[in-house]
XYZ file of C-alpha atoms in Angstrom:
758
model
C -75.826 7.367 -8.572
C -76.700 6.897 -12.235
C -73.576 8.801 -13.254
C -71.464 6.603 -11.005
C -72.941 3.410 -12.535
C -72.343 4.788 -16.077
C -68.756 5.572 -15.229
C -68.211 2.120 -13.755
C -69.704 0.474 -16.871
C -67.534 2.642 -19.112
C -64.522 1.850 -16.993
C -65.211 -1.904 -17.243
C -65.654 -1.650 -21.036
C -62.439 0.260 -21.355
C -60.663 -2.329 -19.205
C -61.974 -5.144 -21.431
C -60.864 -3.336 -24.581
C -57.527 -2.630 -22.972
C -57.052 -6.322 -22.138
C -57.998 -7.302 -25.714
C -55.617 -4.781 -27.202
C -52.901 -5.928 -24.803
C -53.382 -9.530 -25.954
C -53.236 -8.423 -29.592
C -50.130 -6.425 -28.813
C -48.475 -9.504 -27.349
C -49.327 -11.506 -30.493
C -47.972 -8.762 -32.727
C -44.805 -8.517 -30.676
C -44.333 -12.261 -30.953
C -44.855 -12.064 -34.732
C -42.357 -9.233 -35.004
C -39.829 -11.224 -32.978
C -40.395 -14.273 -35.212
C -39.910 -12.170 -38.330
C -36.739 -10.687 -36.859
C -35.360 -14.143 -36.107
C -36.310 -15.229 -39.638
C -34.561 -12.182 -41.107
C -31.478 -12.958 -38.990
C -31.486 -16.560 -40.224
C -31.826 -15.305 -43.802
C -28.931 -12.936 -43.235
C -26.876 -15.851 -41.962
C -27.801 -17.873 -45.042
C -26.846 -14.904 -47.189
C -23.475 -14.750 -45.463
C -22.991 -18.479 -46.030
C -23.849 -18.074 -49.698
C -21.404 -15.204 -49.982
C -18.738 -17.402 -48.413
C -19.519 -20.200 -50.863
C -19.342 -17.604 -53.678
C -15.930 -16.519 -52.467
C -14.801 -20.154 -52.427
C -16.107 -20.625 -55.973
C -14.310 -17.441 -57.070
C -11.120 -18.729 -55.529
C -11.565 -22.032 -57.346
C -12.228 -20.053 -60.504
C -9.014 -18.101 -60.006
C -7.068 -21.319 -59.468
C -8.672 -22.825 -62.579
C -7.875 -19.724 -64.602
C -4.291 -19.904 -63.372
C -4.168 -23.578 -64.354
C -5.720 -22.732 -67.705
C -3.049 -20.078 -68.281
C -0.365 -22.638 -67.513
C -1.958 -25.087 -69.936
C -2.224 -22.411 -72.635
C 1.460 -21.576 -72.166
C 2.307 -25.236 -72.378
C 0.202 -25.581 -75.521
C 1.955 -22.560 -77.043
C 5.329 -24.096 -76.249
C 4.266 -27.368 -77.813
C 2.971 -25.532 -80.851
C 6.286 -23.682 -81.177
C 8.152 -26.938 -80.922
C 5.783 -28.427 -83.497
C 6.394 -25.512 -85.852
C 10.137 -25.894 -85.350
C 9.943 -29.571 -86.092
C 7.771 -28.904 -89.152
C 10.224 -26.294 -90.428
C 13.068 -28.698 -89.931
C 11.139 -31.402 -91.741
C 10.357 -29.022 -94.613
C 14.005 -28.045 -94.905
C 15.035 -31.638 -95.054
C 12.186 -32.361 -97.539
C 11.787 -35.756 -95.990
C 8.704 -35.845 -93.686
C 8.687 -38.889 -91.594
C 5.970 -40.942 -90.099
C 7.332 -40.397 -86.625
C 6.830 -36.616 -86.758
C 3.271 -37.177 -87.877
C 2.650 -39.492 -84.951
C 4.063 -37.019 -82.460
C 1.982 -34.313 -84.067
C -1.084 -36.462 -83.641
C -0.206 -37.106 -79.994
C 0.188 -33.394 -79.336
C -3.055 -32.655 -81.099
C -4.900 -35.221 -79.030
C -3.393 -33.842 -75.827
C -4.316 -30.330 -76.840
C -7.827 -31.428 -77.707
C -8.257 -33.044 -74.291
C -7.063 -29.940 -72.509
C -9.375 -27.751 -74.566
C -12.334 -29.973 -73.715
C -11.434 -29.951 -70.044
C -11.153 -26.182 -70.095
C -14.558 -25.873 -71.765
C -16.090 -28.195 -69.185
C -14.654 -26.167 -66.347
C -15.915 -22.907 -67.905
C -19.379 -24.418 -68.190
C -19.352 -25.561 -64.558
C -18.196 -22.169 -63.353
C -20.847 -20.390 -65.420
C -23.576 -22.669 -64.058
C -22.417 -22.177 -60.469
C -22.294 -18.413 -60.986
C -25.804 -18.382 -62.459
C -27.138 -20.502 -59.596
C -25.545 -18.245 -56.995
C -26.971 -15.120 -58.655
C -30.463 -16.648 -58.724
C -30.256 -17.621 -55.053
C -28.929 -14.176 -54.130
C -31.760 -12.470 -56.002
C -34.345 -14.704 -54.317
C -32.868 -14.018 -50.864
C -32.732 -10.292 -51.482
C -36.403 -10.295 -52.583
C -37.365 -12.241 -49.477
C -35.318 -9.900 -47.272
C -37.064 -6.874 -48.762
C -40.439 -8.492 -48.110
C -39.525 -9.263 -44.509
C -38.275 -5.724 -43.943
C -41.533 -4.336 -45.326
C -43.537 -6.675 -43.098
C -41.471 -5.689 -40.044
C -42.046 -2.006 -40.840
C -45.796 -2.665 -41.115
C -45.782 -4.546 -37.807
C -43.835 -1.738 -36.157
C -46.319 0.813 -37.443
C -49.190 -1.277 -36.053
C -47.404 -1.575 -32.707
C -46.787 2.202 -32.565
C -50.449 2.882 -33.359
C -51.554 0.465 -30.634
C -49.185 2.080 -28.149
C -50.549 5.514 -28.927
C -54.074 4.176 -28.596
C -53.264 2.535 -25.265
C -51.592 5.679 -23.916
C -54.655 7.752 -24.868
C -56.920 5.235 -23.166
C -54.739 5.183 -20.049
C -54.742 8.986 -19.868
C -58.492 9.029 -20.205
C -58.879 6.419 -17.480
C -56.557 8.376 -15.215
C -58.602 11.527 -15.749
C -61.789 9.617 -14.920
C -60.142 8.226 -11.804
C -59.096 11.725 -10.706
C -62.651 12.978 -11.188
C -64.005 10.096 -9.120
C -61.473 10.776 -6.353
C -62.443 14.455 -6.318
C -66.102 13.516 -5.979
C -65.323 11.055 -3.188
C -63.241 13.655 -1.307
C -66.026 16.197 -1.703
C -68.491 13.767 -0.191
C -66.057 13.111 2.737
C -65.254 16.812 3.267
C -68.073 17.559 5.702
C -66.955 15.193 8.537
C -63.381 16.393 8.070
C -64.517 20.002 8.593
C -66.236 19.053 11.817
C -63.139 17.162 13.012
C -60.868 20.129 12.218
C -63.115 22.526 14.144
C -63.039 20.227 17.187
C -59.242 19.977 16.909
C -58.911 23.774 16.816
C -61.040 24.125 19.950
C -58.913 21.501 21.725
C -55.754 23.314 20.589
C -57.001 26.609 22.070
C -57.760 24.796 25.322
C -54.248 23.268 25.469
C -52.629 26.634 24.663
C -54.478 28.306 27.512
C -53.441 25.525 29.916
C -49.770 25.690 28.831
C -49.682 29.488 29.149
C -51.116 29.280 32.674
C -48.526 26.623 33.621
C -45.726 28.776 32.137
C -46.814 31.768 34.206
C -46.919 29.660 37.357
C -43.443 28.155 36.682
C -41.887 31.542 35.929
C -43.355 33.022 39.106
C -42.031 30.072 41.158
C -38.563 30.434 39.618
C -38.474 34.157 40.305
C -39.626 33.759 43.921
C -37.859 30.535 44.975
C -34.546 30.350 43.009
C -32.001 32.707 44.692
C -29.476 32.902 41.836
C -28.491 31.239 38.542
C -24.972 29.864 38.850
C -24.514 29.296 35.107
C -24.581 33.004 34.270
C -21.631 34.004 36.470
C -18.205 32.448 35.794
C -17.177 32.669 39.461
C -20.150 30.563 40.569
C -20.007 28.291 37.543
C -16.368 27.324 38.273
C -17.546 25.790 41.570
C -19.716 23.215 39.749
C -18.273 19.710 39.446
C -17.559 18.687 35.817
C -18.773 15.423 34.337
C -16.648 12.423 33.315
C -17.349 10.523 30.063
C -15.595 7.129 30.129
C -16.610 6.244 26.545
C -15.073 9.477 25.290
C -11.882 8.640 27.208
C -11.570 5.207 25.596
C -12.135 6.719 22.143
C -9.575 9.480 22.848
C -6.978 6.915 23.962
C -7.572 4.827 20.838
C -7.264 7.901 18.592
C -4.071 8.981 20.404
C -2.571 5.479 19.939
C -3.309 5.547 16.193
C -1.892 9.070 15.881
C 1.245 7.942 17.741
C 1.760 5.100 15.271
C 1.342 7.410 12.281
C 3.698 10.048 13.756
C 6.302 7.345 14.488
C 6.190 6.183 10.850
C 6.391 9.834 9.707
C 9.395 10.499 11.968
C 11.131 7.339 10.710
C 10.549 8.382 7.080
C 11.850 11.923 7.739
C 14.927 10.558 9.549
C 15.736 8.309 6.592
C 15.111 11.160 4.138
C 17.479 13.569 5.917
C 20.158 10.887 6.466
C 20.164 9.744 2.843
C 20.124 13.367 1.666
C 23.239 13.964 3.759
C 24.833 10.864 2.217
C 23.945 12.070 -1.290
C 25.467 15.509 -0.617
C 28.792 13.780 0.093
C 28.541 11.773 -3.153
C 27.125 14.074 -5.847
C 28.111 16.307 -7.655
C 31.510 15.914 -5.906
C 32.651 12.831 -4.035
C 34.013 13.823 -0.610
C 36.332 10.798 -0.576
C 38.142 12.104 -3.678
C 37.899 15.889 -3.471
C 36.511 18.515 -1.139
C 32.850 19.425 -1.521
C 31.549 22.970 -1.673
C 31.085 25.032 1.531
C 27.323 25.165 0.978
C 27.030 21.391 0.786
C 29.364 21.025 3.759
C 27.212 23.321 5.900
C 24.086 21.619 4.560
C 25.402 18.193 5.576
C 26.296 19.496 9.041
C 22.740 20.770 9.541
C 21.263 17.548 8.196
C 23.353 15.581 10.671
C 21.359 17.253 13.478
C 17.950 16.035 12.241
C 17.541 13.418 14.969
C 17.763 16.041 17.722
C 14.680 17.742 16.200
C 12.668 14.665 15.176
C 13.113 12.396 18.203
C 11.450 14.885 20.609
C 8.347 14.836 18.397
C 7.931 11.098 18.943
C 8.811 11.290 22.651
C 6.410 14.180 23.375
C 3.548 12.470 21.572
C 4.317 9.267 23.484
C 4.117 11.217 26.745
C 0.839 12.746 25.565
C -0.515 9.246 24.851
C 0.561 8.043 28.302
C -1.208 11.012 29.920
C -4.539 9.966 28.332
C -5.858 7.195 30.562
C -9.244 5.710 31.255
C -9.555 7.535 34.576
C -8.465 10.959 33.306
C -10.355 13.846 31.726
C -9.174 14.529 28.199
C -9.980 17.788 26.429
C -8.018 20.545 24.747
C -8.035 22.446 28.041
C -6.429 19.585 30.033
C -3.816 18.409 27.503
C -0.766 20.031 29.070
C 1.592 17.710 27.162
C 0.247 19.129 23.894
C 2.259 22.304 24.533
C 5.490 20.252 24.651
C 4.567 18.602 21.364
C 3.789 22.029 19.891
C 7.218 23.331 20.932
C 8.961 20.282 19.433
C 6.991 20.638 16.192
C 7.807 24.341 16.063
C 11.528 23.584 16.499
C 11.427 21.029 13.671
C 9.604 23.502 11.430
C 12.301 26.072 12.205
C 14.895 23.431 11.321
C 13.231 22.965 7.919
C 13.254 26.733 7.407
C 16.940 26.791 8.305
C 17.993 24.047 5.858
C 15.734 25.223 2.986
C 18.184 27.833 1.532
C 21.054 25.347 1.652
C 18.915 22.716 -0.026
C 17.924 25.112 -2.816
C 21.571 26.159 -3.274
C 22.631 22.489 -3.385
C 20.123 21.845 -6.174
C 21.497 24.889 -7.992
C 24.968 23.348 -7.781
C 23.542 20.149 -9.268
C 22.237 22.235 -12.185
C 25.645 23.896 -12.623
C 27.423 20.520 -12.971
C 29.115 19.830 -16.292
C 27.041 16.745 -17.123
C 23.684 18.239 -16.116
C 21.225 18.123 -19.022
C 18.280 20.429 -19.638
C 15.773 17.803 -18.501
C 17.733 17.218 -15.297
C 17.909 20.967 -14.633
C 14.125 21.262 -15.067
C 13.608 18.417 -12.598
C 15.894 20.168 -10.104
C 13.793 23.336 -10.409
C 10.645 21.295 -9.834
C 12.275 19.779 -6.748
C 13.056 23.297 -5.483
C 9.364 24.224 -5.809
C 8.362 20.980 -4.079
C 10.716 21.603 -1.140
C 9.357 25.143 -0.738
C 5.815 23.802 -0.802
C 6.638 21.070 1.743
C 8.260 23.582 4.114
C 5.289 25.950 3.772
C 2.879 23.123 4.634
C 4.902 22.316 7.760
C 4.754 25.996 8.717
C 0.955 25.928 8.415
C 0.771 22.780 10.527
C 2.978 24.451 13.144
C 0.545 27.371 13.368
C -2.487 25.092 13.761
C -0.797 22.923 16.422
C 0.231 26.068 18.299
C -3.376 27.319 18.191
C -4.650 24.027 19.613
C -2.060 24.177 22.413
C -3.238 27.616 23.604
C -5.074 27.907 26.963
C -8.801 27.238 27.132
C -9.743 30.920 27.471
C -8.179 31.707 24.079
C -9.736 28.838 22.095
C -13.494 28.554 21.799
C -15.406 25.584 20.407
C -16.067 27.276 17.054
C -12.418 28.251 16.585
C -11.299 24.719 17.564
C -13.621 23.247 14.932
C -12.229 25.636 12.321
C -8.640 24.792 13.331
C -9.290 21.048 13.071
C -10.932 21.491 9.656
C -8.050 23.581 8.324
C -5.574 21.110 9.811
C -7.252 18.238 7.937
C -7.015 20.178 4.662
C -3.384 21.001 5.440
C -2.576 17.298 6.004
C -4.076 16.497 2.609
C -1.876 19.249 1.156
C 1.139 17.644 2.861
C 0.286 14.319 1.227
C -0.013 16.003 -2.188
C 3.334 17.793 -1.714
C 5.057 14.552 -0.656
C 3.550 12.729 -3.657
C 4.795 15.373 -6.111
C 8.235 15.353 -4.475
C 8.450 11.562 -4.770
C 7.360 11.604 -8.426
C 9.795 14.339 -9.430
C 12.674 12.727 -7.540
C 12.004 9.346 -9.177
C 12.155 11.064 -12.584
C 15.389 12.783 -11.577
C 16.895 9.470 -10.417
C 16.001 7.810 -13.720
C 17.653 10.687 -15.616
C 20.781 10.517 -13.433
C 21.014 6.791 -13.983
C 21.544 7.434 -17.680
C 24.560 9.692 -17.078
C 27.958 8.206 -18.084
C 29.688 9.115 -14.797
C 27.058 7.694 -12.447
C 28.417 5.392 -9.715
C 26.900 2.438 -7.938
C 27.028 4.341 -4.657
C 24.898 7.138 -6.128
C 22.393 4.647 -7.566
C 22.075 2.922 -4.192
C 21.619 6.245 -2.399
C 18.939 7.321 -4.898
C 17.076 4.043 -4.373
C 17.200 4.536 -0.595
C 15.951 8.118 -1.007
C 13.095 6.941 -3.218
C 12.110 4.288 -0.661
C 12.160 6.889 2.142
C 10.046 9.280 0.021
C 7.591 6.455 -0.698
C 7.278 5.697 3.014
C 6.844 9.452 3.689
C 4.062 9.677 1.104
C 2.392 6.578 2.510
C 2.534 7.813 6.099
C 1.246 11.293 5.098
C -1.654 9.728 3.189
C -2.568 7.483 6.109
C -2.370 10.432 8.504
C -4.598 12.611 6.296
C -7.156 9.814 5.918
C -7.095 9.125 9.653
C -7.607 12.814 10.466
C -10.477 13.135 7.979
C -12.196 10.029 9.369
C -11.878 11.254 12.990
C -12.601 14.936 12.274
C -16.091 14.736 13.765
C -14.748 13.244 16.994
C -11.893 15.771 17.266
C -14.103 18.768 16.529
C -16.942 17.612 18.807
C -17.295 18.879 22.349
C -16.568 16.058 24.847
C -19.199 17.268 27.307
C -16.697 18.080 30.054
C -16.529 21.195 32.125
C -19.128 23.255 33.954
C -22.098 24.558 32.036
C -21.242 27.654 30.083
C -17.532 27.671 31.057
C -14.152 26.158 30.400
C -12.417 23.298 32.207
C -8.909 23.969 33.502
C -6.325 21.306 34.501
C -6.770 22.059 38.249
C -10.476 21.279 38.010
C -9.728 18.060 36.096
C -7.226 16.987 38.774
C -9.691 17.770 41.544
C -12.425 15.797 39.770
C -10.183 12.740 39.355
C -8.925 13.058 42.953
C -12.503 13.153 44.248
C -13.349 10.172 42.081
C -10.404 8.172 43.429
C -11.241 9.086 47.011
C -14.864 8.112 46.520
C -13.846 4.786 44.931
C -11.412 4.095 47.788
C -14.036 4.986 50.354
C -16.613 2.702 48.751
C -14.132 -0.181 48.479
C -13.136 0.170 52.149
C -16.790 0.249 53.155
C -17.435 -2.951 51.202
C -14.310 -4.777 52.490
C -14.053 -3.738 56.162
C -16.650 -4.297 58.886
C -17.831 -1.166 60.594
C -17.196 -0.719 64.341
C -19.582 1.180 66.640
C -18.375 4.565 67.774
C -18.419 3.803 71.528
C -16.453 0.595 71.022
C -13.922 2.496 68.940
C -13.522 5.064 71.771
C -13.051 2.256 74.295
C -10.377 0.578 72.155
C -8.518 3.822 71.427
C -5.965 3.274 74.214
C -5.190 -0.213 72.915
C -4.759 1.120 69.418
C -2.363 3.865 70.513
C -0.288 1.425 72.575
C -0.153 -1.007 69.631
C 1.046 1.753 67.324
C 3.742 2.741 69.847
C 4.856 -0.900 70.150
C 4.888 -1.161 66.358
C 7.175 1.862 66.096
C 9.500 0.369 68.716
C 9.632 -2.928 66.868
C 10.442 -1.090 63.623
C 13.369 0.656 65.365
C 14.608 -2.673 66.721
C 14.441 -4.205 63.244
C 16.468 -1.284 61.796
C 19.099 -1.635 64.540
C 19.280 -5.388 63.964
C 19.817 -4.847 60.232
C 22.651 -2.384 60.910
C 24.251 -4.837 63.339
C 23.970 -7.672 60.792
C 25.662 -5.558 58.096
C 28.473 -4.599 60.491
C 28.983 -8.256 61.490
C 29.113 -9.226 57.815
C 31.913 -6.694 57.241
C 33.812 -8.001 60.275
C 33.338 -11.545 59.005
C 34.921 -10.640 55.656
C 37.794 -8.933 57.490
C 38.526 -11.923 59.707
C 38.287 -14.294 56.742
C 41.079 -12.333 55.045
C 43.060 -12.373 58.325
C 42.643 -16.125 58.546
C 43.905 -16.571 54.981
C 46.981 -14.447 55.751
C 47.584 -16.384 59.003
C 47.382 -19.651 57.126
C 49.965 -18.353 54.687
C 52.273 -17.327 57.551
C 51.810 -20.724 59.219
C 52.777 -22.577 56.057
C 55.804 -20.330 55.689
C 56.918 -20.983 59.304
C 56.448 -24.732 58.908
C 58.635 -24.706 55.810
C 61.225 -22.592 57.586
C 61.327 -24.977 60.591
C 61.660 -27.922 58.208
C 64.638 -26.262 56.522
C 66.329 -25.496 59.885
C 65.868 -29.082 61.024
C 67.353 -30.310 57.760
C 70.398 -28.021 58.193
C 70.860 -29.152 61.829
C 70.744 -32.839 60.874
C 73.326 -32.283 58.126
C 75.650 -30.505 60.558
C 75.758 -27.122 58.820
C 75.102 -24.201 61.102
C 72.622 -21.669 59.911
C 74.240 -18.793 58.112
C 73.558 -15.251 59.091
C 73.352 -12.618 56.456
C 73.540 -8.957 56.898
C 71.305 -6.489 55.222
C 74.133 -5.429 52.924
C 74.826 -8.971 51.738
C 71.490 -9.248 50.050
C 68.071 -10.595 50.684
C 67.242 -13.311 53.114
C 67.684 -16.751 51.614
C 64.479 -17.821 53.285
C 62.703 -15.158 51.372
C 64.490 -16.275 48.227
C 63.410 -19.845 48.848
C 59.882 -18.756 49.642
C 57.089 -20.956 48.358
C 55.073 -20.256 45.277
C 52.394 -17.531 45.404
C 48.993 -18.813 46.515
C 45.771 -18.211 44.566
C 42.388 -17.823 46.229
C 39.405 -18.221 43.879
C 36.068 -16.669 44.919
C 32.865 -15.408 43.266
C 34.376 -11.970 42.671
C 37.525 -13.303 40.998
C 40.896 -14.899 41.665
C 43.143 -13.342 44.416
C 46.903 -14.015 44.200
C 48.618 -13.946 47.638
C 52.432 -13.809 47.823
C 53.774 -14.762 51.312
C 56.529 -12.652 52.862
C 58.476 -12.919 56.070
C 58.402 -9.354 57.233
C 55.625 -8.857 59.730
C 55.822 -5.102 59.457
C 54.786 -5.089 55.791
C 51.960 -7.620 56.148
C 49.230 -5.009 56.497
C 50.458 -2.931 53.546
C 51.022 -5.960 51.345
C 47.543 -7.237 52.120
C 45.872 -3.914 51.298
C 48.004 -3.561 48.197
C 47.040 -7.053 47.019
C 43.324 -6.445 47.612
C 43.433 -3.048 45.888
C 45.431 -4.404 42.951
C 43.060 -7.357 42.579
C 39.882 -5.227 42.537
C 41.406 -2.577 40.242
C 42.488 -5.254 37.780
C 39.009 -6.800 37.883
C 37.312 -3.404 37.360
C 39.596 -2.540 34.417
C 39.039 -5.980 32.909
C 35.251 -5.737 33.251
C 35.182 -2.174 31.834
C 37.295 -3.308 28.880
C 34.926 -6.220 28.301
C 31.929 -3.895 28.599
C 33.409 -1.418 26.107
C 34.213 -4.258 23.727
C 30.670 -5.609 24.039
C 29.185 -2.140 23.468
C 31.327 -1.579 20.403
C 30.460 -5.021 19.067
C 26.778 -4.417 19.721
C 26.876 -1.062 17.908
C 28.795 -2.616 15.042
C 26.403 -5.556 14.820
C 23.416 -3.211 15.001
C 24.772 -1.114 12.123
C 25.552 -4.256 10.151
C 22.061 -5.623 10.817
C 20.460 -2.386 9.626
C 22.614 -2.363 6.505
C 21.884 -6.030 5.863
C 18.157 -5.426 6.391
C 18.192 -2.554 3.885
C 20.187 -4.651 1.446
C 17.743 -7.497 1.939
C 14.798 -5.200 1.236
C 16.518 -3.868 -1.871
C 17.406 -7.395 -2.925
C 13.786 -8.471 -2.449
C 12.606 -5.574 -4.578
C 15.200 -6.332 -7.255
C 14.260 -10.015 -7.083
C 10.614 -9.186 -7.631
C 11.439 -6.942 -10.576
C 13.784 -9.569 -12.006
C 11.145 -12.282 -11.616
C 8.656 -10.064 -13.444
C 11.216 -9.437 -16.175
C 11.991 -13.164 -16.303
C 8.293 -13.958 -16.689
C 8.005 -11.412 -19.484
C 11.138 -12.825 -21.117
C 9.735 -16.382 -20.898
C 6.485 -15.180 -22.402
C 8.363 -13.435 -25.212
C 10.464 -16.569 -25.776
C 7.396 -18.794 -25.993
C 5.688 -16.323 -28.307
C 8.765 -16.101 -30.543
C 9.106 -19.879 -30.524
C 5.489 -20.208 -31.615
C 6.000 -17.625 -34.348
C 9.203 -19.380 -35.409
C 7.491 -22.750 -35.533
C 4.588 -21.332 -37.583
C 6.900 -19.521 -40.007
C 9.108 -22.607 -40.222
C 6.094 -24.783 -40.941
C 4.831 -22.367 -43.594
C 8.262 -22.189 -45.212
C 8.533 -25.983 -45.194
C 5.114 -26.254 -46.807
C 6.097 -23.702 -49.444
C 9.402 -25.463 -50.056
C 7.700 -28.807 -50.389
C 5.236 -27.330 -52.853
C 8.059 -25.679 -54.795
C 10.085 -28.884 -54.785
C 7.070 -30.854 -56.047
C 6.510 -28.253 -58.717
C 10.188 -28.334 -59.684
C 10.139 -32.120 -59.796
C 7.112 -32.061 -62.067
C 8.746 -29.436 -64.284
C 11.965 -31.424 -64.390
C 10.032 -34.512 -65.352
C 8.254 -32.653 -68.119
C 11.520 -31.113 -69.326
C 13.287 -34.463 -69.261
C 10.415 -36.029 -71.225
C 10.504 -33.195 -73.749
C 14.276 -33.503 -74.091
C 13.970 -37.246 -74.592
C 11.342 -36.723 -77.208
C 13.421 -34.028 -78.916
C 16.509 -36.284 -78.845
C 14.566 -39.199 -80.230
C 13.143 -37.010 -82.963
C 16.604 -35.684 -83.762
C 18.001 -39.211 -83.957
C 15.197 -40.328 -86.195
C 15.639 -37.264 -88.331
C 19.389 -37.894 -88.624
C 18.768 -41.534 -89.377
C 16.205 -40.608 -91.981
C 18.582 -38.085 -93.542
C 21.376 -40.606 -93.594
C 19.109 -43.200 -95.203
């Protein structure tokens, strides 16, 4: 206990010293920070002094330049003075005027000399003051640096001291903890011994229960149905509705990605076919090579290989419903998709040699440069890589479409993992192909013989490659995100076996029957068995009467249809009778008119010509109905009425059918034409939007360049104007001085001449 009290007292003393040292450390840190701020302020003052020194040096330079100008001016004046003195000596008649001018020049020179001396004195004083201040600041900076070094040394020493104290305290704490644990060790030992005894007791109880359970299983259980496949196939599989909803969602997303991929591949093959007919030879001007011709023929068949992919996957998506069992074993439609994908992969293998040969022909063109040829070789490698990736995908899809006995869970997981890596490889191959083709298009655009049609086709190809790259990247990301779900076991099937489609159908059929049975139990009221037996005769008689009524209804419908046909027939007969009646009325009216006039009716033979009554027959009648307009021409012969009627009806319906078929063909052709125009206009609109965006960006950059150039122009213009104004002022001052000097020289010359003449 005494040792513990000593340690606690030592620990408290150390804590007090530590707190004191910590407070001193804080004070020292604050002092160091203050000294650092002071040194920074002194550095700023030093910078300001250096700036003022630079300003003074600049003023000194300007003053020295001004002094040089003044000295030159003084020298010029002295030369002029010497010239005037020499002229005065030659004339031997010094005048008072020359002496006055000499005095003026001397005074001016004396003033300039004094001003120069004053400026030299000021500059020397300013320089001396700046040097003194600089020396003082440097001395103070050295002192502050020494003080900061001393403070840093003190801080380092305190830190070392504190770390030593902390280590010592930690060691003391560890010793105390060891002592405390040693004092608490004895109850822990007793507790551990009790726990071991209880563990032995539990182990003995569990072993006895295990023996009892194993003996019960061996005596009571007749067989284990999970070990034999024949017995295990009789077990009813489970149904996971949550897994079904997730599988349907995943299938819908995959369908969308495959549809975008199919659309991109269709555009790629179509625009490649269009490019083959344009470059290197234009098919509208001259015949293309046999390789390109065969290549274009194969490319024209791309839809017959790509459309089944989309249709089969759509059927696969429709087969995955909420009430179905979805697993690799039950996806029968996956085999159709595998066959379609295999056929498309074979199509790519078939067109690959022609595509490589077509690129070789591009390299052999007369205007093909070395850079363009290298890009074509890169495109050949990219096409080979893309075809190889599709071949790998075909193999993996075919493995997934195999029967359940051939594909285990481990192999399915491996196939899905490899398929995910292969999709990422497809995205990389499509990205490289798009990059290399964009570089090739930019190189071809610089050729002198490039046409607008080729540029448009290249832009369409680049857009299709971009959409292909985008769809491949989305598909690879989607597959990687859902890899755990695809590779996981759905929990279907009997324990230890595989689930076949017949078992899945039987499970869903039993589920539907159970649901129907439960719904009928809930809806209908149950009838006792004896009452049902008593009412059996009534039920059978009611069913027989129901069958008789159904037969009567069918006979009545047949009779109604037959009466409708007879009604149509008699309506036509009535129309023909009405026509005959009108014809007879007109004929009787004509005979009465001839009798009243006194002319007997003339008889005509068959050889004389047609009957005048037939010649004067009334106009043809027109009957308008829902079907169309029927033209009826009356005739007098009763023998030909039936034939004429049938001929008219047949002619009318044939003309209507031909007219409607012509209209339908015209509408179909117009619809196809409008659809093609709409697609072309949509593509042009997309291209125009892209070009508009690029042009707007270029216009923004041009506006920015214009504003920048305008600013630069304004600044340069302003600087030039300032320089010109300064030069003009200087020239004006020089001109003034020169004019004054010339006036003085002229006046002196006049005085000298006057003096000489006098």
